[in-house]
C-alpha positions as a LaTeX table, in Angstrom:
\begin{tabular}{lrrr}
\hline
Residue & $x$ (\AA) & $y$ (\AA) & $z$ (\AA) \\
\hline
Met1 & 55.93 & $-20.90$ & $-96.93$ \\
Lys2 & 56.68 & $-19.41$ & $-100.36$ \\
Ala3 & 58.82 & $-21.95$ & $-103.15$ \\
Leu4 & 62.15 & $-20.38$ & $-104.42$ \\
Arg5 & 61.10 & $-19.45$ & $-108.16$ \\
Thr6 & 64.71 & $-19.47$ & $-109.09$ \\
Leu7 & 67.29 & $-22.62$ & $-108.25$ \\
Pro8 & 70.55 & $-21.54$ & $-109.38$ \\
Ala9 & 70.59 & $-18.52$ & $-106.31$ \\
Ala10 & 69.78 & $-21.46$ & $-104.39$ \\
Val11 & 72.04 & $-23.70$ & $-104.95$ \\
Thr12 & 75.24 & $-21.26$ & $-105.38$ \\
Ser13 & 74.84 & $-18.48$ & $-102.86$ \\
Ile14 & 76.81 & $-18.45$ & $-99.59$ \\
Ala15 & 74.78 & $-17.88$ & $-96.37$ \\
Val16 & 77.25 & $-16.08$ & $-93.84$ \\
Ala17 & 74.46 & $-13.83$ & $-91.75$ \\
Ser18 & 73.42 & $-16.07$ & $-88.89$ \\
Pro19 & 70.25 & $-17.45$ & $-88.79$ \\
Ala20 & 69.29 & $-14.60$ & $-86.09$ \\
Gln21 & 70.07 & $-11.97$ & $-88.66$ \\
Met22 & 67.31 & $-13.91$ & $-90.55$ \\
Pro23 & 63.53 & $-12.33$ & $-90.95$ \\
Ala24 & 61.53 & $-14.10$ & $-88.32$ \\
Asp25 & 59.45 & $-15.93$ & $-91.46$ \\
Arg26 & 61.27 & $-17.16$ & $-93.35$ \\
Val27 & 65.11 & $-18.82$ & $-92.14$ \\
Gln28 & 67.61 & $-19.17$ & $-95.16$ \\
Pro29 & 69.38 & $-22.76$ & $-95.40$ \\
Leu30 & 73.18 & $-22.38$ & $-95.58$ \\
Gly31 & 74.67 & $-22.57$ & $-98.93$ \\
Val32 & 75.49 & $-25.03$ & $-100.61$ \\
Lys33 & 79.53 & $-23.44$ & $-101.02$ \\
Arg34 & 79.88 & $-23.23$ & $-97.48$ \\
Leu35 & 78.71 & $-26.62$ & $-97.34$ \\
Leu36 & 82.17 & $-27.40$ & $-99.44$ \\
Leu37 & 84.16 & $-25.39$ & $-96.36$ \\
Ala38 & 82.96 & $-27.98$ & $-94.73$ \\
Cys39 & 84.14 & $-30.65$ & $-96.69$ \\
Leu40 & 87.52 & $-29.17$ & $-96.81$ \\
Leu41 & 87.33 & $-28.24$ & $-92.90$ \\
Ser42 & 86.76 & $-31.69$ & $-92.43$ \\
Val43 & 89.58 & $-33.07$ & $-94.71$ \\
Cys44 & 91.45 & $-31.42$ & $-92.54$ \\
Leu45 & 90.85 & $-32.82$ & $-89.78$ \\
Phe46 & 91.34 & $-36.11$ & $-90.75$ \\
Leu47 & 94.34 & $-35.82$ & $-92.31$ \\
Ala48 & 95.73 & $-33.91$ & $-88.62$ \\
Ser49 & 95.29 & $-37.30$ & $-86.80$ \\
Pro50 & 95.08 & $-35.42$ & $-82.89$ \\
Val51 & 96.07 & $-36.91$ & $-80.86$ \\
Pro52 & 93.52 & $-38.31$ & $-76.98$ \\
Ser53 & 94.26 & $-35.17$ & $-75.03$ \\
Arg54 & 95.64 & $-34.91$ & $-71.31$ \\
Ala55 & 92.59 & $-34.21$ & $-68.74$ \\
Gly56 & 94.10 & $-30.60$ & $-67.65$ \\
Glu57 & 93.52 & $-29.92$ & $-71.01$ \\
Leu58 & 89.65 & $-30.46$ & $-71.53$ \\
Ala59 & 88.83 & $-27.03$ & $-70.34$ \\
Ala60 & 91.41 & $-25.35$ & $-72.23$ \\
Ala61 & 90.00 & $-21.91$ & $-73.96$ \\
Trp62 & 89.80 & $-21.61$ & $-77.35$ \\
Pro63 & 92.34 & $-20.80$ & $-78.68$ \\
Thr64 & 91.67 & $-16.41$ & $-81.43$ \\
Leu65 & 93.94 & $-15.01$ & $-83.92$ \\
Ala66 & 94.93 & $-11.73$ & $-84.13$ \\
His67 & 93.59 & $-10.53$ & $-87.60$ \\
Pro68 & 95.05 & $-7.77$ & $-90.27$ \\
Arg69 & 94.41 & $-4.00$ & $-89.70$ \\
Glu70 & 91.29 & $-2.14$ & $-91.27$ \\
Ser71 & 89.75 & $-5.97$ & $-92.68$ \\
Arg72 & 86.36 & $-7.54$ & $-92.09$ \\
Ile73 & 85.60 & $-9.74$ & $-89.66$ \\
Asp74 & 82.34 & $-11.99$ & $-89.74$ \\
Glu75 & 81.65 & $-14.68$ & $-87.64$ \\
Val76 & 80.16 & $-18.31$ & $-89.13$ \\
Gly77 & 76.90 & $-19.34$ & $-87.40$ \\
Gly78 & 77.11 & $-19.66$ & $-83.80$ \\
Gln79 & 77.45 & $-22.96$ & $-82.26$ \\
Ile80 & 78.77 & $-24.99$ & $-85.30$ \\
Arg81 & 79.75 & $-29.37$ & $-85.17$ \\
Ile82 & 80.93 & $-29.83$ & $-88.62$ \\
Asn83 & 80.47 & $-34.01$ & $-89.33$ \\
Gly84 & 80.62 & $-34.14$ & $-85.26$ \\
Thr85 & 83.36 & $-32.23$ & $-84.28$ \\
Pro86 & 82.87 & $-28.43$ & $-82.15$ \\
Met87 & 83.89 & $-25.64$ & $-84.16$ \\
Arg88 & 84.44 & $-22.40$ & $-84.40$ \\
Ile89 & 84.83 & $-20.14$ & $-87.72$ \\
Val90 & 85.92 & $-16.18$ & $-88.75$ \\
Arg91 & 85.79 & $-15.26$ & $-92.48$ \\
Val92 & 88.07 & $-12.36$ & $-92.73$ \\
Gln93 & 87.79 & $-9.93$ & $-95.79$ \\
Ala94 & 91.04 & $-7.63$ & $-96.21$ \\
Thr95 & 92.86 & $-5.86$ & $-98.95$ \\
Leu96 & 95.93 & $-7.27$ & $-98.96$ \\
Pro97 & 97.36 & $-9.72$ & $-101.66$ \\
Val98 & 97.10 & $-13.15$ & $-100.69$ \\
Asp99 & 100.70 & $-13.94$ & $-100.23$ \\
Ala100 & 100.40 & $-10.83$ & $-97.92$ \\
Leu101 & 97.40 & $-11.96$ & $-96.25$ \\
Ala102 & 98.95 & $-16.00$ & $-96.07$ \\
Ser103 & 102.02 & $-14.28$ & $-94.42$ \\
His104 & 100.76 & $-12.33$ & $-91.91$ \\
Tyr105 & 98.77 & $-15.60$ & $-90.44$ \\
Arg106 & 102.10 & $-17.83$ & $-90.70$ \\
Gln107 & 103.22 & $-14.72$ & $-88.15$ \\
Val108 & 100.74 & $-14.95$ & $-86.67$ \\
Leu109 & 100.67 & $-19.08$ & $-86.05$ \\
Gly110 & 104.05 & $-19.62$ & $-85.88$ \\
Gln111 & 105.97 & $-22.83$ & $-85.72$ \\
Pro112 & 105.68 & $-25.45$ & $-86.39$ \\
His113 & 102.29 & $-25.57$ & $-88.38$ \\
Ala114 & 101.90 & $-27.46$ & $-91.63$ \\
Glu115 & 100.89 & $-25.96$ & $-95.64$ \\
Ser116 & 99.01 & $-27.98$ & $-98.20$ \\
Gln117 & 96.69 & $-26.94$ & $-101.61$ \\
Ala118 & 93.63 & $-27.35$ & $-102.18$ \\
Gly119 & 92.72 & $-26.12$ & $-105.36$ \\
Ser120 & 93.17 & $-23.02$ & $-105.85$ \\
Ala121 & 93.31 & $-22.40$ & $-102.28$ \\
Gln122 & 96.26 & $-22.35$ & $-99.60$ \\
Val123 & 95.57 & $-24.00$ & $-96.19$ \\
Leu124 & 97.83 & $-23.19$ & $-92.94$ \\
Ala125 & 97.01 & $-25.84$ & $-89.80$ \\
Gln126 & 98.42 & $-25.93$ & $-86.61$ \\
Gly127 & 97.58 & $-27.91$ & $-83.43$ \\
Arg128 & 96.64 & $-26.27$ & $-80.24$ \\
Ser129 & 96.55 & $-28.37$ & $-76.89$ \\
Asn130 & 93.14 & $-29.36$ & $-77.30$ \\
Phe131 & 92.28 & $-27.82$ & $-80.69$ \\
Phe132 & 93.54 & $-28.09$ & $-84.33$ \\
Ile133 & 93.25 & $-24.34$ & $-86.44$ \\
Thr134 & 93.01 & $-24.61$ & $-90.31$ \\
Val135 & 93.35 & $-20.96$ & $-92.16$ \\
Thr136 & 91.98 & $-21.27$ & $-95.62$ \\
Leu137 & 93.69 & $-18.52$ & $-97.72$ \\
Gln138 & 92.16 & $-17.74$ & $-101.14$ \\
Gln139 & 92.45 & $-14.49$ & $-103.74$ \\
Leu140 & 89.41 & $-12.14$ & $-104.62$ \\
Pro141 & 88.47 & $-11.06$ & $-107.82$ \\
Asp142 & 88.94 & $-7.15$ & $-106.73$ \\
Gly143 & 92.72 & $-7.46$ & $-105.58$ \\
Gly144 & 92.12 & $-8.62$ & $-101.83$ \\
Ser145 & 92.10 & $-11.77$ & $-100.14$ \\
Glu146 & 89.99 & $-13.92$ & $-98.24$ \\
Ala147 & 90.58 & $-15.88$ & $-95.21$ \\
Leu148 & 88.35 & $-18.44$ & $-93.50$ \\
Val149 & 90.02 & $-19.44$ & $-89.94$ \\
Ala150 & 88.05 & $-22.40$ & $-88.15$ \\
Val151 & 88.92 & $-23.97$ & $-84.88$ \\
Ala152 & 87.55 & $-27.72$ & $-84.08$ \\
Asp153 & 87.84 & $-29.11$ & $-80.48$ \\
Ser154 & 89.48 & $-32.33$ & $-81.50$ \\
His155 & 88.29 & $-33.86$ & $-77.77$ \\
Gly156 & 84.25 & $-33.01$ & $-79.05$ \\
Ala157 & 84.71 & $-34.73$ & $-82.73$ \\
Arg158 & 85.92 & $-38.05$ & $-80.41$ \\
Ala159 & 83.15 & $-38.04$ & $-78.05$ \\
Ala160 & 80.73 & $-37.90$ & $-81.57$ \\
Ala161 & 82.61 & $-40.41$ & $-83.19$ \\
Gly162 & 79.16 & $-43.14$ & $-84.23$ \\
Arg163 & 76.69 & $-40.62$ & $-83.24$ \\
Pro164 & 73.88 & $-41.91$ & $-85.16$ \\
Leu165 & 72.64 & $-39.87$ & $-87.46$ \\
Gly166 & 68.39 & $-39.13$ & $-86.90$ \\
Leu167 & 67.63 & $-39.51$ & $-90.95$ \\
Asp168 & 66.82 & $-42.94$ & $-92.87$ \\
Ile169 & 69.00 & $-42.07$ & $-96.33$ \\
Pro170 & 68.55 & $-44.43$ & $-99.32$ \\
Ala171 & 70.27 & $-46.98$ & $-99.34$ \\
Gly172 & 73.77 & $-47.18$ & $-100.96$ \\
Thr173 & 74.58 & $-43.67$ & $-99.86$ \\
Thr174 & 77.65 & $-41.76$ & $-98.62$ \\
Leu175 & 77.54 & $-39.22$ & $-96.00$ \\
Leu176 & 79.65 & $-36.31$ & $-97.85$ \\
Ser177 & 79.12 & $-33.45$ & $-94.49$ \\
Asp178 & 76.93 & $-33.39$ & $-91.42$ \\
Met179 & 76.66 & $-29.37$ & $-90.54$ \\
Glu180 & 74.89 & $-28.01$ & $-87.63$ \\
Ser181 & 74.66 & $-24.79$ & $-86.15$ \\
Thr182 & 72.46 & $-22.94$ & $-83.39$ \\
Asp183 & 72.15 & $-19.56$ & $-83.35$ \\
Gly184 & 69.23 & $-16.80$ & $-82.29$ \\
Gly185 & 67.26 & $-19.50$ & $-81.08$ \\
Ile186 & 67.97 & $-21.63$ & $-84.78$ \\
Ala187 & 69.35 & $-24.96$ & $-85.12$ \\
Ser188 & 70.05 & $-25.58$ & $-88.63$ \\
Arg189 & 71.72 & $-29.45$ & $-89.90$ \\
Gln190 & 72.98 & $-30.04$ & $-92.87$ \\
Phe191 & 73.52 & $-33.55$ & $-94.71$ \\
Val192 & 75.06 & $-33.52$ & $-97.98$ \\
Leu193 & 74.52 & $-36.95$ & $-99.50$ \\
Ala194 & 75.79 & $-39.33$ & $-102.93$ \\
Asn195 & 74.57 & $-42.06$ & $-104.26$ \\
Ala196 & 73.68 & $-43.42$ & $-107.39$ \\
His197 & 69.90 & $-43.56$ & $-107.50$ \\
Ser198 & 67.99 & $-41.37$ & $-109.77$ \\
Leu199 & 67.02 & $-37.41$ & $-108.76$ \\
Arg200 & 63.13 & $-38.69$ & $-108.07$ \\
Val201 & 64.10 & $-41.95$ & $-106.20$ \\
Asn202 & 66.16 & $-39.87$ & $-103.84$ \\
Leu203 & 62.51 & $-37.49$ & $-103.83$ \\
Asp204 & 60.77 & $-40.09$ & $-102.86$ \\
Arg205 & 62.43 & $-42.47$ & $-100.21$ \\
Leu206 & 63.82 & $-38.65$ & $-98.47$ \\
Ser207 & 60.64 & $-37.16$ & $-98.56$ \\
Ala208 & 58.93 & $-40.29$ & $-96.49$ \\
Thr209 & 61.06 & $-40.13$ & $-94.20$ \\
Leu210 & 60.75 & $-36.43$ & $-93.37$ \\
Ala211 & 56.85 & $-37.20$ & $-93.33$ \\
Arg212 & 57.95 & $-39.31$ & $-90.11$ \\
Arg213 & 58.83 & $-36.50$ & $-88.96$ \\
Gly214 & 55.99 & $-34.88$ & $-89.24$ \\
Leu215 & 57.54 & $-32.61$ & $-92.26$ \\
His216 & 55.16 & $-32.20$ & $-96.06$ \\
Pro217 & 55.84 & $-30.77$ & $-99.08$ \\
Glu218 & 54.50 & $-27.27$ & $-99.22$ \\
Ser219 & 54.18 & $-26.65$ & $-103.59$ \\
Pro220 & 55.00 & $-29.32$ & $-106.09$ \\
Pro221 & 59.17 & $-29.39$ & $-106.34$ \\
Val222 & 60.18 & $-27.06$ & $-108.59$ \\
Thr223 & 62.76 & $-28.12$ & $-111.45$ \\
Gly224 & 66.29 & $-25.70$ & $-112.34$ \\
Lys225 & 68.97 & $-25.80$ & $-115.05$ \\
Asp226 & 70.06 & $-29.05$ & $-115.70$ \\
Gly227 & 67.04 & $-30.74$ & $-114.34$ \\
Ala228 & 68.13 & $-30.30$ & $-110.19$ \\
Leu229 & 64.82 & $-30.37$ & $-108.21$ \\
Leu230 & 64.63 & $-28.30$ & $-105.86$ \\
Gln231 & 61.79 & $-29.24$ & $-102.80$ \\
His232 & 60.34 & $-26.59$ & $-99.14$ \\
Phe233 & 58.91 & $-29.01$ & $-96.65$ \\
Gly234 & 56.85 & $-27.67$ & $-93.81$ \\
Gly235 & 55.39 & $-28.49$ & $-91.15$ \\
Thr236 & 54.92 & $-28.32$ & $-87.12$ \\
Ser237 & 58.14 & $-29.81$ & $-86.70$ \\
Gly238 & 60.05 & $-26.99$ & $-88.22$ \\
Gln239 & 61.08 & $-26.33$ & $-91.69$ \\
Ala240 & 63.19 & $-29.14$ & $-94.72$ \\
Gln241 & 64.87 & $-27.81$ & $-98.22$ \\
Leu242 & 66.05 & $-30.70$ & $-100.48$ \\
Val243 & 67.78 & $-30.13$ & $-103.42$ \\
Leu244 & 69.00 & $-32.89$ & $-105.82$ \\
Met245 & 71.47 & $-32.81$ & $-108.37$ \\
Arg246 & 72.58 & $-34.93$ & $-110.94$ \\
His247 & 75.88 & $-35.50$ & $-112.68$ \\
Glu248 & 78.13 & $-38.01$ & $-113.87$ \\
Asn249 & 75.49 & $-40.90$ & $-113.01$ \\
Gln250 & 75.55 & $-40.13$ & $-109.35$ \\
Thr251 & 72.79 & $-37.79$ & $-107.37$ \\
His252 & 74.11 & $-35.37$ & $-104.76$ \\
Ala253 & 71.39 & $-34.30$ & $-102.29$ \\
Val254 & 71.72 & $-31.12$ & $-99.83$ \\
Leu255 & 69.03 & $-31.46$ & $-97.04$ \\
Thr256 & 68.54 & $-28.65$ & $-94.72$ \\
Leu257 & 66.87 & $-29.15$ & $-91.20$ \\
Leu258 & 65.36 & $-26.26$ & $-89.69$ \\
Ser259 & 63.78 & $-26.08$ & $-86.24$ \\
Arg260 & 63.66 & $-23.03$ & $-83.97$ \\
Gln261 & 64.34 & $-23.95$ & $-80.27$ \\
Pro262 & 62.31 & $-23.05$ & $-77.15$ \\
\hline
\end{tabular}
């Protein structure tokens, strides 16, 4: 497996294609922007505080929303879990300005629903039976707009509470995001971690835990802007990619694990 030549593209690109659409000889990891989306959706889920569902609601069908005509619809991933929560995510690109797109989804959601602002993004949220819906809206530079529509299974979230990571992380590390996706026979799990340790300490300790899974460095780490590091791993059990970035005395690690399912 060849290492990426430049770090910035690996760190800043957002991957919206499913693993099944990617070349068989190289499974590309998810982008960090998509992980930031995961964090945002996780916050929305936490603030929603869904009440326990009744037994009759557990088999409820996943809700769907009507999208604007002549918009581009892309399903993100396949079977997705964010911090243990089963989710379905759709990206909608429309020629409408963001205010018009927000008006469309207000009408589709109906009342009651909640609205909030997260930076430059506007978020609409609604609970339906056993599910929680978020619509994250942003203006695009070309005058159009984008909506990320996520539906989360709150019962599945409660069932996953407290489950082990299956990964040894450095002491004093905070787990910012845990995202899983299975699509086209490819299983991906991506962690975003933060701690005060140096880049080298994180590289050594996370390399050691990957070695216990049978994954070993394929070449020396690639150094990118601001001293960030990119390391690829491979082995009979699958592949991994580790990106380490240092800022304001804190290291952020993005670790992606990939494996083919039987």
